[in-house]
Amino acid sequence: MKKLKEVDVNNSIPEQTMLEKIYDELQQLKKQVTITDERRVSIKEFAQRMKMTEVTFYDRIKKGEIDPPRKDGRYSYYLNSYVNKVVTKTSNSDKVAAYT
């Protein structure tokens, strides 16, 4: 049987190192997800995901609640990461408002 290496309980360096490694890996995964999540989302799809009409959606843009879309020639679009952030923020604030 192998003898386990004894670790000083007062010495938390190995735990700190382990936590730093875990944190670094999580940051790398987060970057990879962000990179792969940058597809273009049309205004129509964004409005559907927000469960509102396009007219209401454009009103939110005018009020400054939603950033204006990016343009590629005549095509207006949003990056999926921004859409997810807005949809998540809106759904969370709705839940908070419903429970207060």
mmCIF file with all atom_site columns, C-alpha atoms in Angstrom:
data_model
loop_
_atom_site.group_PDB
_atom_site.id
_atom_site.type_symbol
_atom_site.label_atom_id
_atom_site.label_alt_id
_atom_site.label_comp_id
_atom_site.label_asym_id
_atom_site.label_entity_id
_atom_site.label_seq_id
_atom_site.pdbx_PDB_ins_code
_atom_site.Cartn_x
_atom_site.Cartn_y
_atom_site.Cartn_z
_atom_site.occupancy
_atom_site.B_iso_or_equiv
_atom_site.pdbx_formal_charge
_atom_site.auth_seq_id
_atom_site.auth_comp_id
_atom_site.auth_asym_id
_atom_site.auth_atom_id
_atom_site.pdbx_PDB_model_num
ATOM 1   C CA . MET A 1 1   ? 0.000   0.000  0.000   1.00 0.00 ? 1   MET A CA 1
ATOM 2   C CA . LYS A 1 2   ? 1.210   3.475  -0.836  1.00 0.00 ? 2   LYS A CA 1
ATOM 3   C CA . LYS A 1 3   ? 1.613   5.835  2.037   1.00 0.00 ? 3   LYS A CA 1
ATOM 4   C CA . LEU A 1 4   ? -0.272  9.080  1.528   1.00 0.00 ? 4   LEU A CA 1
ATOM 5   C CA . LYS A 1 5   ? 1.793   12.204 1.683   1.00 0.00 ? 5   LYS A CA 1
ATOM 6   C CA . GLU A 1 6   ? 1.082   14.071 4.866   1.00 0.00 ? 6   GLU A CA 1
ATOM 7   C CA . VAL A 1 7   ? 0.013   17.665 4.416   1.00 0.00 ? 7   VAL A CA 1
ATOM 8   C CA . ASP A 1 8   ? 0.321   20.279 7.115   1.00 0.00 ? 8   ASP A CA 1
ATOM 9   C CA . VAL A 1 9   ? -3.198  21.420 8.000   1.00 0.00 ? 9   VAL A CA 1
ATOM 10  C CA . ASN A 1 10  ? -1.996  24.977 8.590   1.00 0.00 ? 10  ASN A CA 1
ATOM 11  C CA . ASN A 1 11  ? -0.354  25.092 5.172   1.00 0.00 ? 11  ASN A CA 1
ATOM 12  C CA . SER A 1 12  ? -3.063  25.868 2.616   1.00 0.00 ? 12  SER A CA 1
ATOM 13  C CA . ILE A 1 13  ? -0.723  26.439 -0.328  1.00 0.00 ? 13  ILE A CA 1
ATOM 14  C CA . PRO A 1 14  ? -1.747  23.223 -2.112  1.00 0.00 ? 14  PRO A CA 1
ATOM 15  C CA . GLU A 1 15  ? -5.432  24.143 -1.747  1.00 0.00 ? 15  GLU A CA 1
ATOM 16  C CA . GLN A 1 16  ? -4.784  27.671 -2.984  1.00 0.00 ? 16  GLN A CA 1
ATOM 17  C CA . THR A 1 17  ? -2.857  26.339 -5.972  1.00 0.00 ? 17  THR A CA 1
ATOM 18  C CA . MET A 1 18  ? -5.670  23.925 -6.764  1.00 0.00 ? 18  MET A CA 1
ATOM 19  C CA . LEU A 1 19  ? -8.270  26.709 -6.561  1.00 0.00 ? 19  LEU A CA 1
ATOM 20  C CA . GLU A 1 20  ? -6.183  28.894 -8.870  1.00 0.00 ? 20  GLU A CA 1
ATOM 21  C CA . LYS A 1 21  ? -5.917  26.079 -11.411 1.00 0.00 ? 21  LYS A CA 1
ATOM 22  C CA . ILE A 1 22  ? -9.672  25.486 -11.280 1.00 0.00 ? 22  ILE A CA 1
ATOM 23  C CA . TYR A 1 23  ? -10.319 29.207 -11.717 1.00 0.00 ? 23  TYR A CA 1
ATOM 24  C CA . ASP A 1 24  ? -7.937  29.389 -14.696 1.00 0.00 ? 24  ASP A CA 1
ATOM 25  C CA . GLU A 1 25  ? -9.657  26.427 -16.363 1.00 0.00 ? 25  GLU A CA 1
ATOM 26  C CA . LEU A 1 26  ? -13.083 28.002 -15.841 1.00 0.00 ? 26  LEU A CA 1
ATOM 27  C CA . GLN A 1 27  ? -11.882 31.242 -17.426 1.00 0.00 ? 27  GLN A CA 1
ATOM 28  C CA . GLN A 1 28  ? -10.554 29.338 -20.449 1.00 0.00 ? 28  GLN A CA 1
ATOM 29  C CA . LEU A 1 29  ? -13.849 27.480 -20.825 1.00 0.00 ? 29  LEU A CA 1
ATOM 30  C CA . LYS A 1 30  ? -15.754 30.749 -20.567 1.00 0.00 ? 30  LYS A CA 1
ATOM 31  C CA . LYS A 1 31  ? -13.648 32.245 -23.383 1.00 0.00 ? 31  LYS A CA 1
ATOM 32  C CA . GLN A 1 32  ? -14.201 29.181 -25.572 1.00 0.00 ? 32  GLN A CA 1
ATOM 33  C CA . VAL A 1 33  ? -17.964 29.314 -25.057 1.00 0.00 ? 33  VAL A CA 1
ATOM 34  C CA . THR A 1 34  ? -17.984 33.026 -25.869 1.00 0.00 ? 34  THR A CA 1
ATOM 35  C CA . ILE A 1 35  ? -15.981 32.475 -29.045 1.00 0.00 ? 35  ILE A CA 1
ATOM 36  C CA . THR A 1 36  ? -18.256 29.685 -30.293 1.00 0.00 ? 36  THR A CA 1
ATOM 37  C CA . ASP A 1 37  ? -21.393 31.604 -29.304 1.00 0.00 ? 37  ASP A CA 1
ATOM 38  C CA . GLU A 1 38  ? -20.945 34.529 -31.697 1.00 0.00 ? 38  GLU A CA 1
ATOM 39  C CA . ARG A 1 39  ? -23.414 33.644 -34.398 1.00 0.00 ? 39  ARG A CA 1
ATOM 40  C CA . ARG A 1 40  ? -25.559 36.415 -35.836 1.00 0.00 ? 40  ARG A CA 1
ATOM 41  C CA . VAL A 1 41  ? -29.118 36.815 -34.596 1.00 0.00 ? 41  VAL A CA 1
ATOM 42  C CA . SER A 1 42  ? -31.680 38.719 -36.653 1.00 0.00 ? 42  SER A CA 1
ATOM 43  C CA . ILE A 1 43  ? -33.894 41.385 -35.145 1.00 0.00 ? 43  ILE A CA 1
ATOM 44  C CA . LYS A 1 44  ? -36.907 39.159 -35.778 1.00 0.00 ? 44  LYS A CA 1
ATOM 45  C CA . GLU A 1 45  ? -35.357 36.262 -33.815 1.00 0.00 ? 45  GLU A CA 1
ATOM 46  C CA . PHE A 1 46  ? -34.210 38.585 -31.006 1.00 0.00 ? 46  PHE A CA 1
ATOM 47  C CA . ALA A 1 47  ? -37.747 39.982 -30.666 1.00 0.00 ? 47  ALA A CA 1
ATOM 48  C CA . GLN A 1 48  ? -39.195 36.453 -30.607 1.00 0.00 ? 48  GLN A CA 1
ATOM 49  C CA . ARG A 1 49  ? -36.756 35.391 -27.902 1.00 0.00 ? 49  ARG A CA 1
ATOM 50  C CA . MET A 1 50  ? -37.797 38.454 -25.877 1.00 0.00 ? 50  MET A CA 1
ATOM 51  C CA . LYS A 1 51  ? -41.459 37.482 -26.477 1.00 0.00 ? 51  LYS A CA 1
ATOM 52  C CA . MET A 1 52  ? -42.379 40.848 -27.962 1.00 0.00 ? 52  MET A CA 1
ATOM 53  C CA . THR A 1 53  ? -43.333 42.311 -31.313 1.00 0.00 ? 53  THR A CA 1
ATOM 54  C CA . GLU A 1 54  ? -40.748 43.951 -33.540 1.00 0.00 ? 54  GLU A CA 1
ATOM 55  C CA . VAL A 1 55  ? -42.459 47.322 -32.963 1.00 0.00 ? 55  VAL A CA 1
ATOM 56  C CA . THR A 1 56  ? -42.023 46.955 -29.188 1.00 0.00 ? 56  THR A CA 1
ATOM 57  C CA . PHE A 1 57  ? -38.462 45.795 -29.781 1.00 0.00 ? 57  PHE A CA 1
ATOM 58  C CA . TYR A 1 58  ? -37.633 48.945 -31.790 1.00 0.00 ? 58  TYR A CA 1
ATOM 59  C CA . ASP A 1 59  ? -39.217 51.065 -29.036 1.00 0.00 ? 59  ASP A CA 1
ATOM 60  C CA . ARG A 1 60  ? -36.815 49.454 -26.527 1.00 0.00 ? 60  ARG A CA 1
ATOM 61  C CA . ILE A 1 61  ? -33.915 50.390 -28.818 1.00 0.00 ? 61  ILE A CA 1
ATOM 62  C CA . LYS A 1 62  ? -35.141 54.010 -28.982 1.00 0.00 ? 62  LYS A CA 1
ATOM 63  C CA . LYS A 1 63  ? -35.460 54.119 -25.171 1.00 0.00 ? 63  LYS A CA 1
ATOM 64  C CA . GLY A 1 64  ? -31.894 52.847 -24.844 1.00 0.00 ? 64  GLY A CA 1
ATOM 65  C CA . GLU A 1 65  ? -32.889 49.620 -23.084 1.00 0.00 ? 65  GLU A CA 1
ATOM 66  C CA . ILE A 1 66  ? -31.387 47.579 -25.936 1.00 0.00 ? 66  ILE A CA 1
ATOM 67  C CA . ASP A 1 67  ? -28.276 48.539 -27.916 1.00 0.00 ? 67  ASP A CA 1
ATOM 68  C CA . PRO A 1 68  ? -28.760 49.329 -31.609 1.00 0.00 ? 68  PRO A CA 1
ATOM 69  C CA . PRO A 1 69  ? -28.022 46.424 -33.946 1.00 0.00 ? 69  PRO A CA 1
ATOM 70  C CA . ARG A 1 70  ? -24.803 45.957 -35.879 1.00 0.00 ? 70  ARG A CA 1
ATOM 71  C CA . LYS A 1 71  ? -24.957 46.398 -39.638 1.00 0.00 ? 71  LYS A CA 1
ATOM 72  C CA . ASP A 1 72  ? -23.548 44.350 -42.489 1.00 0.00 ? 72  ASP A CA 1
ATOM 73  C CA . GLY A 1 73  ? -24.713 46.187 -45.557 1.00 0.00 ? 73  GLY A CA 1
ATOM 74  C CA . ARG A 1 74  ? -28.494 46.167 -45.345 1.00 0.00 ? 74  ARG A CA 1
ATOM 75  C CA . TYR A 1 75  ? -28.561 43.311 -42.831 1.00 0.00 ? 75  TYR A CA 1
ATOM 76  C CA . SER A 1 76  ? -29.011 44.282 -39.161 1.00 0.00 ? 76  SER A CA 1
ATOM 77  C CA . TYR A 1 77  ? -27.977 41.737 -36.565 1.00 0.00 ? 77  TYR A CA 1
ATOM 78  C CA . TYR A 1 78  ? -26.901 41.119 -32.975 1.00 0.00 ? 78  TYR A CA 1
ATOM 79  C CA . LEU A 1 79  ? -24.286 38.727 -31.663 1.00 0.00 ? 79  LEU A CA 1
ATOM 80  C CA . ASN A 1 80  ? -25.805 35.756 -29.872 1.00 0.00 ? 80  ASN A CA 1
ATOM 81  C CA . SER A 1 81  ? -23.789 36.445 -26.701 1.00 0.00 ? 81  SER A CA 1
ATOM 82  C CA . TYR A 1 82  ? -25.424 39.891 -26.381 1.00 0.00 ? 82  TYR A CA 1
ATOM 83  C CA . VAL A 1 83  ? -28.875 38.439 -27.064 1.00 0.00 ? 83  VAL A CA 1
ATOM 84  C CA . ASN A 1 84  ? -28.373 35.809 -24.352 1.00 0.00 ? 84  ASN A CA 1
ATOM 85  C CA . LYS A 1 85  ? -27.224 38.469 -21.893 1.00 0.00 ? 85  LYS A CA 1
ATOM 86  C CA . VAL A 1 86  ? -30.265 40.689 -22.535 1.00 0.00 ? 86  VAL A CA 1
ATOM 87  C CA . VAL A 1 87  ? -32.766 37.810 -22.500 1.00 0.00 ? 87  VAL A CA 1
ATOM 88  C CA . THR A 1 88  ? -31.313 36.437 -19.254 1.00 0.00 ? 88  THR A CA 1
ATOM 89  C CA . LYS A 1 89  ? -31.236 39.875 -17.624 1.00 0.00 ? 89  LYS A CA 1
ATOM 90  C CA . THR A 1 90  ? -34.829 40.563 -18.628 1.00 0.00 ? 90  THR A CA 1
ATOM 91  C CA . SER A 1 91  ? -36.141 37.188 -17.477 1.00 0.00 ? 91  SER A CA 1
ATOM 92  C CA . ASN A 1 92  ? -34.344 37.515 -14.123 1.00 0.00 ? 92  ASN A CA 1
ATOM 93  C CA . SER A 1 93  ? -35.705 41.015 -13.518 1.00 0.00 ? 93  SER A CA 1
ATOM 94  C CA . ASP A 1 94  ? -39.218 39.798 -14.379 1.00 0.00 ? 94  ASP A CA 1
ATOM 95  C CA . LYS A 1 95  ? -38.921 37.057 -11.775 1.00 0.00 ? 95  LYS A CA 1
ATOM 96  C CA . VAL A 1 96  ? -37.696 39.491 -9.152  1.00 0.00 ? 96  VAL A CA 1
ATOM 97  C CA . ALA A 1 97  ? -40.542 41.879 -9.926  1.00 0.00 ? 97  ALA A CA 1
ATOM 98  C CA . ALA A 1 98  ? -43.064 39.047 -9.742  1.00 0.00 ? 98  ALA A CA 1
ATOM 99  C CA . TYR A 1 99  ? -41.902 37.915 -6.314  1.00 0.00 ? 99  TYR A CA 1
ATOM 100 C CA . THR A 1 100 ? -41.700 41.333 -4.622  1.00 0.00 ? 100 THR A CA 1
#
